[in-house]
């Protein structure tokens, strides 16, 4: 397909060159004849040159289009209008105005072209003036102005103009219904549809497409079912414009069975329909099914588009299926989509979430035209891996390229500073944010700043920040402070923070767990029993520590002391082997992290069988020698396991990547990327 496209591109260039020379030579040889008989040249030559001008514009060759236009001795209205439209498509408004002023005879299409072009470039005021000056307006002119209002966010003006129309066809009604839905006014769109039916206007497939989309956005299953019935009666069900929105509608209404029923009613060759089902599965957390549909697209000779790749990569991300994501990455490269911004953004998220920050950076570099999502994804990825300096370098590049940061950018930057222990830089970023008029400071930013101060032992300063916030603190902010109290063993402030959390959320499991752990560190076992008793009475369950490894498309999960895995014997043998090696490095278990009031020997046993250690032993047995091991955990890695994994990485001479609830840790040669600032 790519080869065909390149061949057709070359063919177009050659054809344009030949035709241009032919026209130019014809101009010089028969100029007198054309002056005498202009009508003889007006057709078909003017028609051919008009097509050529349109082709030049489509291929961003504006100068060639304008040169050919200037060389034509005779130009009809269609050519003038095509050239004016080309000016707008290529962003040359000045030439468009010049041509419009020079045009000998303007028809309604000329005026409409100017109005549409101005609205496309957000020149609403000038477009309104021209629209009012139009000597005659047909329905297309009214529709263009209405559409322009919608794309520029002027919903009230669009609806007002619609009601002023002298006559309204189904196209006008559909345009307004679609415009209302796209601007977040789906309820009004459905109300207008009812008015349209009341006026006796028969809907088209495009009308139904817009209405079904509106039903999906408001999740009105009952009305959507009625529309589906009308579609079947009118014979529109086989229309791609109907099938794809219907699948999306049922997916958003969590009715995946109806999605499949609509899809399998006939064979489809449209990539839009296939992508709708793929996305529908992804939205309903059926990620394995989504990836199966993606594979079926190739088997059915339906080439995926950017949206298909994005949905498939999102499913890989949710499954943490890095190997399958790499396969999809390869398919994107073969189809020439490796530089596409939407595919690239999804790949960045996949690689950074699955522990491969270097591949994420590579993808970021090859994206042709980066948008704000590209920059944010990479900055947040660096933050998750604790590479704070990388995040700040990216931010500097972002500012240099004049990409305006948003609230997500600053959340990523502050998180990067927090996880890298950069107190002063975090303060600078936060103060910079406070002075930004274009970005609203949110609770997430304050939570990050409290975390930065707390991690660096500035607990009093963190408390002052919370007190002086312009909005009331939420649980995230108090949890950040409580976590800092645990790190610095400040029981008094911890109890204050916990009380504030319980006033907001009396059943906050994280607060109970943190407070219980703090009491355990301090050896206050009576308070530990009291907290655990409160949790039991309230029915609050502490989330058990769970670690897992994704290997060859399968997820292997481990709990602390787990013996349910089929390879339990081999795993525990490996663990004993590692234990012997650890003794040679002088390792002594830190019993402080065994949060139970038991004998020292039992504490050591509890630490030995933590879930992440079992997962690492399994990965050592089953993965390729020398390859990087990646382990995921739902809770934070305890301090003792953090020390042990550094030694394991040195013993086995392999890199071990562990993602806990806080960040990624890259263990290699006895060191961790977090610099023990975990």
PDB file of N, CA and C in Angstrom, residues 512-584:
ATOM      1  N   UNK A 512      -5.398   4.251  57.736  1.00  0.00           N
ATOM      2  CA  UNK A 512      -5.325   3.257  58.822  1.00  0.00           C
ATOM      3  C   UNK A 512      -4.032   2.446  58.727  1.00  0.00           C
ATOM      4  N   UNK A 513      -3.677   2.044  57.500  1.00  0.00           N
ATOM      5  CA  UNK A 513      -2.482   1.214  57.307  1.00  0.00           C
ATOM      6  C   UNK A 513      -1.212   1.982  57.652  1.00  0.00           C
ATOM      7  N   UNK A 514      -1.110   3.223  57.169  1.00  0.00           N
ATOM      8  CA  UNK A 514       0.074   4.035  57.459  1.00  0.00           C
ATOM      9  C   UNK A 514       0.235   4.286  58.957  1.00  0.00           C
ATOM     10  N   UNK A 515      -0.876   4.598  59.617  1.00  0.00           N
ATOM     11  CA  UNK A 515      -0.820   4.870  61.057  1.00  0.00           C
ATOM     12  C   UNK A 515      -0.437   3.615  61.835  1.00  0.00           C
ATOM     13  N   UNK A 516      -1.007   2.479  61.412  1.00  0.00           N
ATOM     14  CA  UNK A 516      -0.675   1.205  62.060  1.00  0.00           C
ATOM     15  C   UNK A 516       0.812   0.878  61.892  1.00  0.00           C
ATOM     16  N   UNK A 517       1.338   1.100  60.690  1.00  0.00           N
ATOM     17  CA  UNK A 517       2.758   0.834  60.433  1.00  0.00           C
ATOM     18  C   UNK A 517       3.651   1.754  61.263  1.00  0.00           C
ATOM     19  N   UNK A 518       3.215   3.006  61.417  1.00  0.00           N
ATOM     20  CA  UNK A 518       3.985   3.963  62.210  1.00  0.00           C
ATOM     21  C   UNK A 518       4.071   3.516  63.669  1.00  0.00           C
ATOM     22  N   UNK A 519       2.941   3.061  64.206  1.00  0.00           N
ATOM     23  CA  UNK A 519       2.931   2.552  65.580  1.00  0.00           C
ATOM     24  C   UNK A 519       3.827   1.315  65.701  1.00  0.00           C
ATOM     25  N   UNK A 520       3.812   0.472  64.644  1.00  0.00           N
ATOM     26  CA  UNK A 520       4.642  -0.742  64.672  1.00  0.00           C
ATOM     27  C   UNK A 520       6.130  -0.382  64.687  1.00  0.00           C
ATOM     28  N   UNK A 521       6.515   0.606  63.865  1.00  0.00           N
ATOM     29  CA  UNK A 521       7.914   1.055  63.850  1.00  0.00           C
ATOM     30  C   UNK A 521       8.344   1.561  65.233  1.00  0.00           C
ATOM     31  N   UNK A 522       7.387   2.204  65.917  1.00  0.00           N
ATOM     32  CA  UNK A 522       7.696   2.765  67.238  1.00  0.00           C
ATOM     33  C   UNK A 522       7.577   1.725  68.349  1.00  0.00           C
ATOM     34  N   UNK A 523       7.146   0.495  67.986  1.00  0.00           N
ATOM     35  CA  UNK A 523       7.001  -0.566  68.987  1.00  0.00           C
ATOM     36  C   UNK A 523       5.779  -0.404  69.858  1.00  0.00           C
ATOM     37  N   UNK A 524       4.823   0.401  69.427  1.00  0.00           N
ATOM     38  CA  UNK A 524       3.588   0.614  70.212  1.00  0.00           C
ATOM     39  C   UNK A 524       2.544  -0.397  69.748  1.00  0.00           C
ATOM     40  N   UNK A 525       2.723  -1.659  70.182  1.00  0.00           N
ATOM     41  CA  UNK A 525       1.893  -2.748  69.682  1.00  0.00           C
ATOM     42  C   UNK A 525       0.454  -2.667  70.168  1.00  0.00           C
ATOM     43  N   UNK A 526       0.218  -2.044  71.302  1.00  0.00           N
ATOM     44  CA  UNK A 526      -1.168  -1.867  71.762  1.00  0.00           C
ATOM     45  C   UNK A 526      -1.935  -0.956  70.802  1.00  0.00           C
ATOM     46  N   UNK A 527      -1.251   0.098  70.336  1.00  0.00           N
ATOM     47  CA  UNK A 527      -1.900   0.993  69.366  1.00  0.00           C
ATOM     48  C   UNK A 527      -2.092   0.304  68.018  1.00  0.00           C
ATOM     49  N   UNK A 528      -1.149  -0.560  67.676  1.00  0.00           N
ATOM     50  CA  UNK A 528      -1.305  -1.340  66.435  1.00  0.00           C
ATOM     51  C   UNK A 528      -2.554  -2.208  66.526  1.00  0.00           C
ATOM     52  N   UNK A 529      -2.720  -2.897  67.678  1.00  0.00           N
ATOM     53  CA  UNK A 529      -3.898  -3.757  67.877  1.00  0.00           C
ATOM     54  C   UNK A 529      -5.179  -2.933  67.853  1.00  0.00           C
ATOM     55  N   UNK A 530      -5.109  -1.724  68.434  1.00  0.00           N
ATOM     56  CA  UNK A 530      -6.297  -0.858  68.455  1.00  0.00           C
ATOM     57  C   UNK A 530      -6.707  -0.444  67.025  1.00  0.00           C
ATOM     58  N   UNK A 531      -5.717  -0.057  66.224  1.00  0.00           N
ATOM     59  CA  UNK A 531      -6.012   0.363  64.848  1.00  0.00           C
ATOM     60  C   UNK A 531      -6.559  -0.810  64.039  1.00  0.00           C
ATOM     61  N   UNK A 532      -5.927  -1.967  64.206  1.00  0.00           N
ATOM     62  CA  UNK A 532      -6.393  -3.137  63.452  1.00  0.00           C
ATOM     63  C   UNK A 532      -7.783  -3.567  63.904  1.00  0.00           C
ATOM     64  N   UNK A 533      -8.078  -3.369  65.188  1.00  0.00           N
ATOM     65  CA  UNK A 533      -9.427  -3.655  65.682  1.00  0.00           C
ATOM     66  C   UNK A 533     -10.452  -2.715  65.077  1.00  0.00           C
ATOM     67  N   UNK A 534     -10.103  -1.426  64.992  1.00  0.00           N
ATOM     68  CA  UNK A 534     -11.002  -0.454  64.351  1.00  0.00           C
ATOM     69  C   UNK A 534     -11.273  -0.826  62.899  1.00  0.00           C
ATOM     70  N   UNK A 535     -10.221  -1.237  62.222  1.00  0.00           N
ATOM     71  CA  UNK A 535     -10.382  -1.628  60.813  1.00  0.00           C
ATOM     72  C   UNK A 535     -11.318  -2.831  60.695  1.00  0.00           C
ATOM     73  N   UNK A 536     -11.161  -3.786  61.590  1.00  0.00           N
ATOM     74  CA  UNK A 536     -12.006  -4.977  61.551  1.00  0.00           C
ATOM     75  C   UNK A 536     -13.463  -4.632  61.824  1.00  0.00           C
ATOM     76  N   UNK A 537     -13.688  -3.750  62.810  1.00  0.00           N
ATOM     77  CA  UNK A 537     -15.064  -3.350  63.143  1.00  0.00           C
ATOM     78  C   UNK A 537     -15.732  -2.583  62.001  1.00  0.00           C
ATOM     79  N   UNK A 538     -14.944  -1.805  61.286  1.00  0.00           N
ATOM     80  CA  UNK A 538     -15.492  -1.025  60.175  1.00  0.00           C
ATOM     81  C   UNK A 538     -15.564  -1.819  58.871  1.00  0.00           C
ATOM     82  N   UNK A 539     -15.030  -3.045  58.917  1.00  0.00           N
ATOM     83  CA  UNK A 539     -15.040  -3.863  57.706  1.00  0.00           C
ATOM     84  C   UNK A 539     -14.026  -3.405  56.677  1.00  0.00           C
ATOM     85  N   UNK A 540     -12.959  -2.731  57.139  1.00  0.00           N
ATOM     86  CA  UNK A 540     -11.918  -2.238  56.228  1.00  0.00           C
ATOM     87  C   UNK A 540     -10.821  -3.285  56.130  1.00  0.00           C
ATOM     88  N   UNK A 541     -10.563  -3.722  54.927  1.00  0.00           N
ATOM     89  CA  UNK A 541      -9.562  -4.747  54.705  1.00  0.00           C
ATOM     90  C   UNK A 541      -8.268  -4.114  54.198  1.00  0.00           C
ATOM     91  N   UNK A 542      -7.150  -4.448  54.831  1.00  0.00           N
ATOM     92  CA  UNK A 542      -5.845  -3.998  54.341  1.00  0.00           C
ATOM     93  C   UNK A 542      -5.522  -4.759  53.063  1.00  0.00           C
ATOM     94  N   UNK A 543      -5.143  -4.023  52.045  1.00  0.00           N
ATOM     95  CA  UNK A 543      -4.824  -4.653  50.769  1.00  0.00           C
ATOM     96  C   UNK A 543      -3.570  -5.508  50.922  1.00  0.00           C
ATOM     97  N   UNK A 544      -3.658  -6.801  50.592  1.00  0.00           N
ATOM     98  CA  UNK A 544      -2.474  -7.661  50.748  1.00  0.00           C
ATOM     99  C   UNK A 544      -1.412  -7.325  49.699  1.00  0.00           C
ATOM    100  N   UNK A 545      -0.156  -7.492  50.078  1.00  0.00           N
ATOM    101  CA  UNK A 545       0.930  -7.244  49.133  1.00  0.00           C
ATOM    102  C   UNK A 545       0.921  -8.278  48.023  1.00  0.00           C
ATOM    103  N   UNK A 546       0.894  -7.804  46.786  1.00  0.00           N
ATOM    104  CA  UNK A 546       0.827  -8.693  45.624  1.00  0.00           C
ATOM    105  C   UNK A 546       1.879  -8.259  44.613  1.00  0.00           C
ATOM    106  N   UNK A 547       2.697  -9.201  44.164  1.00  0.00           N
ATOM    107  CA  UNK A 547       3.684  -8.932  43.120  1.00  0.00           C
ATOM    108  C   UNK A 547       3.431  -9.862  41.948  1.00  0.00           C
ATOM    109  N   UNK A 548       3.778  -9.404  40.753  1.00  0.00           N
ATOM    110  CA  UNK A 548       3.538 -10.240  39.574  1.00  0.00           C
ATOM    111  C   UNK A 548       4.598  -9.989  38.507  1.00  0.00           C
ATOM    112  N   UNK A 549       4.729 -11.007  37.660  1.00  0.00           N
ATOM    113  CA  UNK A 549       5.661 -10.965  36.531  1.00  0.00           C
ATOM    114  C   UNK A 549       4.895 -11.359  35.281  1.00  0.00           C
ATOM    115  N   UNK A 550       5.049 -10.581  34.206  1.00  0.00           N
ATOM    116  CA  UNK A 550       4.450 -10.930  32.919  1.00  0.00           C
ATOM    117  C   UNK A 550       5.507 -11.620  32.069  1.00  0.00           C
ATOM    118  N   UNK A 551       5.225 -12.877  31.718  1.00  0.00           N
ATOM    119  CA  UNK A 551       6.207 -13.663  30.981  1.00  0.00           C
ATOM    120  C   UNK A 551       5.500 -14.473  29.898  1.00  0.00           C
ATOM    121  N   UNK A 552       5.914 -14.270  28.659  1.00  0.00           N
ATOM    122  CA  UNK A 552       5.356 -14.998  27.506  1.00  0.00           C
ATOM    123  C   UNK A 552       3.840 -14.892  27.450  1.00  0.00           C
ATOM    124  N   UNK A 553       3.335 -13.690  27.696  1.00  0.00           N
ATOM    125  CA  UNK A 553       1.904 -13.433  27.583  1.00  0.00           C
ATOM    126  C   UNK A 553       1.087 -13.865  28.778  1.00  0.00           C
ATOM    127  N   UNK A 554       1.726 -14.409  29.814  1.00  0.00           N
ATOM    128  CA  UNK A 554       1.008 -14.859  31.013  1.00  0.00           C
ATOM    129  C   UNK A 554       1.449 -14.045  32.221  1.00  0.00           C
ATOM    130  N   UNK A 555       0.500 -13.796  33.119  1.00  0.00           N
ATOM    131  CA  UNK A 555       0.786 -13.045  34.340  1.00  0.00           C
ATOM    132  C   UNK A 555       0.883 -14.011  35.507  1.00  0.00           C
ATOM    133  N   UNK A 556       2.038 -14.006  36.187  1.00  0.00           N
ATOM    134  CA  UNK A 556       2.275 -14.888  37.330  1.00  0.00           C
ATOM    135  C   UNK A 556       2.263 -14.040  38.596  1.00  0.00           C
ATOM    136  N   UNK A 557       1.302 -14.320  39.482  1.00  0.00           N
ATOM    137  CA  UNK A 557       1.101 -13.513  40.690  1.00  0.00           C
ATOM    138  C   UNK A 557       1.592 -14.249  41.932  1.00  0.00           C
ATOM    139  N   UNK A 558       2.073 -13.447  42.898  1.00  0.00           N
ATOM    140  CA  UNK A 558       2.598 -14.015  44.149  1.00  0.00           C
ATOM    141  C   UNK A 558       2.174 -13.153  45.329  1.00  0.00           C
ATOM    142  N   UNK A 559       1.679 -13.810  46.381  1.00  0.00           N
ATOM    143  CA  UNK A 559       1.412 -13.166  47.662  1.00  0.00           C
ATOM    144  C   UNK A 559       2.575 -13.473  48.598  1.00  0.00           C
ATOM    145  N   UNK A 560       2.634 -12.776  49.713  1.00  0.00           N
ATOM    146  CA  UNK A 560       3.683 -13.039  50.688  1.00  0.00           C
ATOM    147  C   UNK A 560       3.531 -14.457  51.235  1.00  0.00           C
ATOM    148  N   UNK A 561       4.622 -15.241  51.181  1.00  0.00           N
ATOM    149  CA  UNK A 561       4.578 -16.623  51.656  1.00  0.00           C
ATOM    150  C   UNK A 561       3.775 -17.540  50.765  1.00  0.00           C
ATOM    151  N   UNK A 562       3.547 -17.127  49.531  1.00  0.00           N
ATOM    152  CA  UNK A 562       2.692 -17.876  48.599  1.00  0.00           C
ATOM    153  C   UNK A 562       3.324 -19.216  48.223  1.00  0.00           C
ATOM    154  N   UNK A 563       2.490 -20.276  48.224  1.00  0.00           N
ATOM    155  CA  UNK A 563       2.942 -21.600  47.777  1.00  0.00           C
ATOM    156  C   UNK A 563       1.971 -22.215  46.781  1.00  0.00           C
ATOM    157  N   UNK A 564       1.204 -21.355  46.104  1.00  0.00           N
ATOM    158  CA  UNK A 564       0.183 -21.855  45.176  1.00  0.00           C
ATOM    159  C   UNK A 564       0.689 -21.995  43.745  1.00  0.00           C
ATOM    160  N   UNK A 565       1.852 -21.434  43.447  1.00  0.00           N
ATOM    161  CA  UNK A 565       2.352 -21.474  42.070  1.00  0.00           C
ATOM    162  C   UNK A 565       2.842 -22.886  41.722  1.00  0.00           C
ATOM    163  N   UNK A 566       2.643 -23.334  40.489  1.00  0.00           N
ATOM    164  CA  UNK A 566       3.099 -24.690  40.104  1.00  0.00           C
ATOM    165  C   UNK A 566       4.599 -24.908  40.277  1.00  0.00           C
ATOM    166  N   UNK A 567       5.372 -23.816  40.245  1.00  0.00           N
ATOM    167  CA  UNK A 567       6.832 -23.944  40.378  1.00  0.00           C
ATOM    168  C   UNK A 567       7.302 -23.559  41.780  1.00  0.00           C
ATOM    169  N   UNK A 568       6.460 -23.755  42.780  1.00  0.00           N
ATOM    170  CA  UNK A 568       6.789 -23.349  44.149  1.00  0.00           C
ATOM    171  C   UNK A 568       8.100 -23.966  44.639  1.00  0.00           C
ATOM    172  N   UNK A 569       8.299 -25.250  44.366  1.00  0.00           N
ATOM    173  CA  UNK A 569       9.510 -25.931  44.845  1.00  0.00           C
ATOM    174  C   UNK A 569      10.764 -25.272  44.288  1.00  0.00           C
ATOM    175  N   UNK A 570      10.770 -25.028  42.975  1.00  0.00           N
ATOM    176  CA  UNK A 570      11.938 -24.410  42.341  1.00  0.00           C
ATOM    177  C   UNK A 570      12.151 -22.985  42.841  1.00  0.00           C
ATOM    178  N   UNK A 571      11.038 -22.269  43.054  1.00  0.00           N
ATOM    179  CA  UNK A 571      11.123 -20.875  43.521  1.00  0.00           C
ATOM    180  C   UNK A 571      11.758 -20.809  44.906  1.00  0.00           C
ATOM    181  N   UNK A 572      11.312 -21.685  45.814  1.00  0.00           N
ATOM    182  CA  UNK A 572      11.842 -21.657  47.181  1.00  0.00           C
ATOM    183  C   UNK A 572      13.283 -22.159  47.234  1.00  0.00           C
ATOM    184  N   UNK A 573      13.629 -23.067  46.333  1.00  0.00           N
ATOM    185  CA  UNK A 573      15.030 -23.500  46.258  1.00  0.00           C
ATOM    186  C   UNK A 573      15.914 -22.338  45.816  1.00  0.00           C
ATOM    187  N   UNK A 574      15.422 -21.580  44.855  1.00  0.00           N
ATOM    188  CA  UNK A 574      16.165 -20.414  44.376  1.00  0.00           C
ATOM    189  C   UNK A 574      16.294 -19.379  45.481  1.00  0.00           C
ATOM    190  N   UNK A 575      15.237 -19.234  46.261  1.00  0.00           N
ATOM    191  CA  UNK A 575      15.239 -18.272  47.362  1.00  0.00           C
ATOM    192  C   UNK A 575      16.274 -18.659  48.421  1.00  0.00           C
ATOM    193  N   UNK A 576      16.372 -19.950  48.702  1.00  0.00           N
ATOM    194  CA  UNK A 576      17.375 -20.420  49.663  1.00  0.00           C
ATOM    195  C   UNK A 576      18.787 -20.174  49.134  1.00  0.00           C
ATOM    196  N   UNK A 577      18.979 -20.423  47.821  1.00  0.00           N
ATOM    197  CA  UNK A 577      20.290 -20.186  47.208  1.00  0.00           C
ATOM    198  C   UNK A 577      20.686 -18.713  47.335  1.00  0.00           C
ATOM    199  N   UNK A 578      19.708 -17.829  47.079  1.00  0.00           N
ATOM    200  CA  UNK A 578      19.960 -16.388  47.200  1.00  0.00           C
ATOM    201  C   UNK A 578      20.255 -16.024  48.649  1.00  0.00           C
ATOM    202  N   UNK A 579      19.535 -16.656  49.596  1.00  0.00           N
ATOM    203  CA  UNK A 579      19.758 -16.390  51.010  1.00  0.00           C
ATOM    204  C   UNK A 579      21.186 -16.688  51.436  1.00  0.00           C
ATOM    205  N   UNK A 580      21.735 -17.802  50.916  1.00  0.00           N
ATOM    206  CA  UNK A 580      23.116 -18.152  51.229  1.00  0.00           C
ATOM    207  C   UNK A 580      24.087 -17.123  50.655  1.00  0.00           C
ATOM    208  N   UNK A 581      23.794 -16.680  49.427  1.00  0.00           N
ATOM    209  CA  UNK A 581      24.653 -15.678  48.790  1.00  0.00           C
ATOM    210  C   UNK A 581      24.599 -14.349  49.549  1.00  0.00           C
ATOM    211  N   UNK A 582      23.403 -13.996  50.053  1.00  0.00           N
ATOM    212  CA  UNK A 582      23.241 -12.742  50.786  1.00  0.00           C
ATOM    213  C   UNK A 582      24.075 -12.717  52.056  1.00  0.00           C
ATOM    214  N   UNK A 583      24.166 -13.875  52.714  1.00  0.00           N
ATOM    215  CA  UNK A 583      24.968 -13.946  53.940  1.00  0.00           C
ATOM    216  C   UNK A 583      26.430 -13.611  53.652  1.00  0.00           C
ATOM    217  N   UNK A 584      26.880 -14.026  52.449  1.00  0.00           N
ATOM    218  CA  UNK A 584      28.256 -13.730  52.067  1.00  0.00           C
ATOM    219  C   UNK A 584      28.511 -12.248  51.883  1.00  0.00           C
TER     220      UNK A 584
END
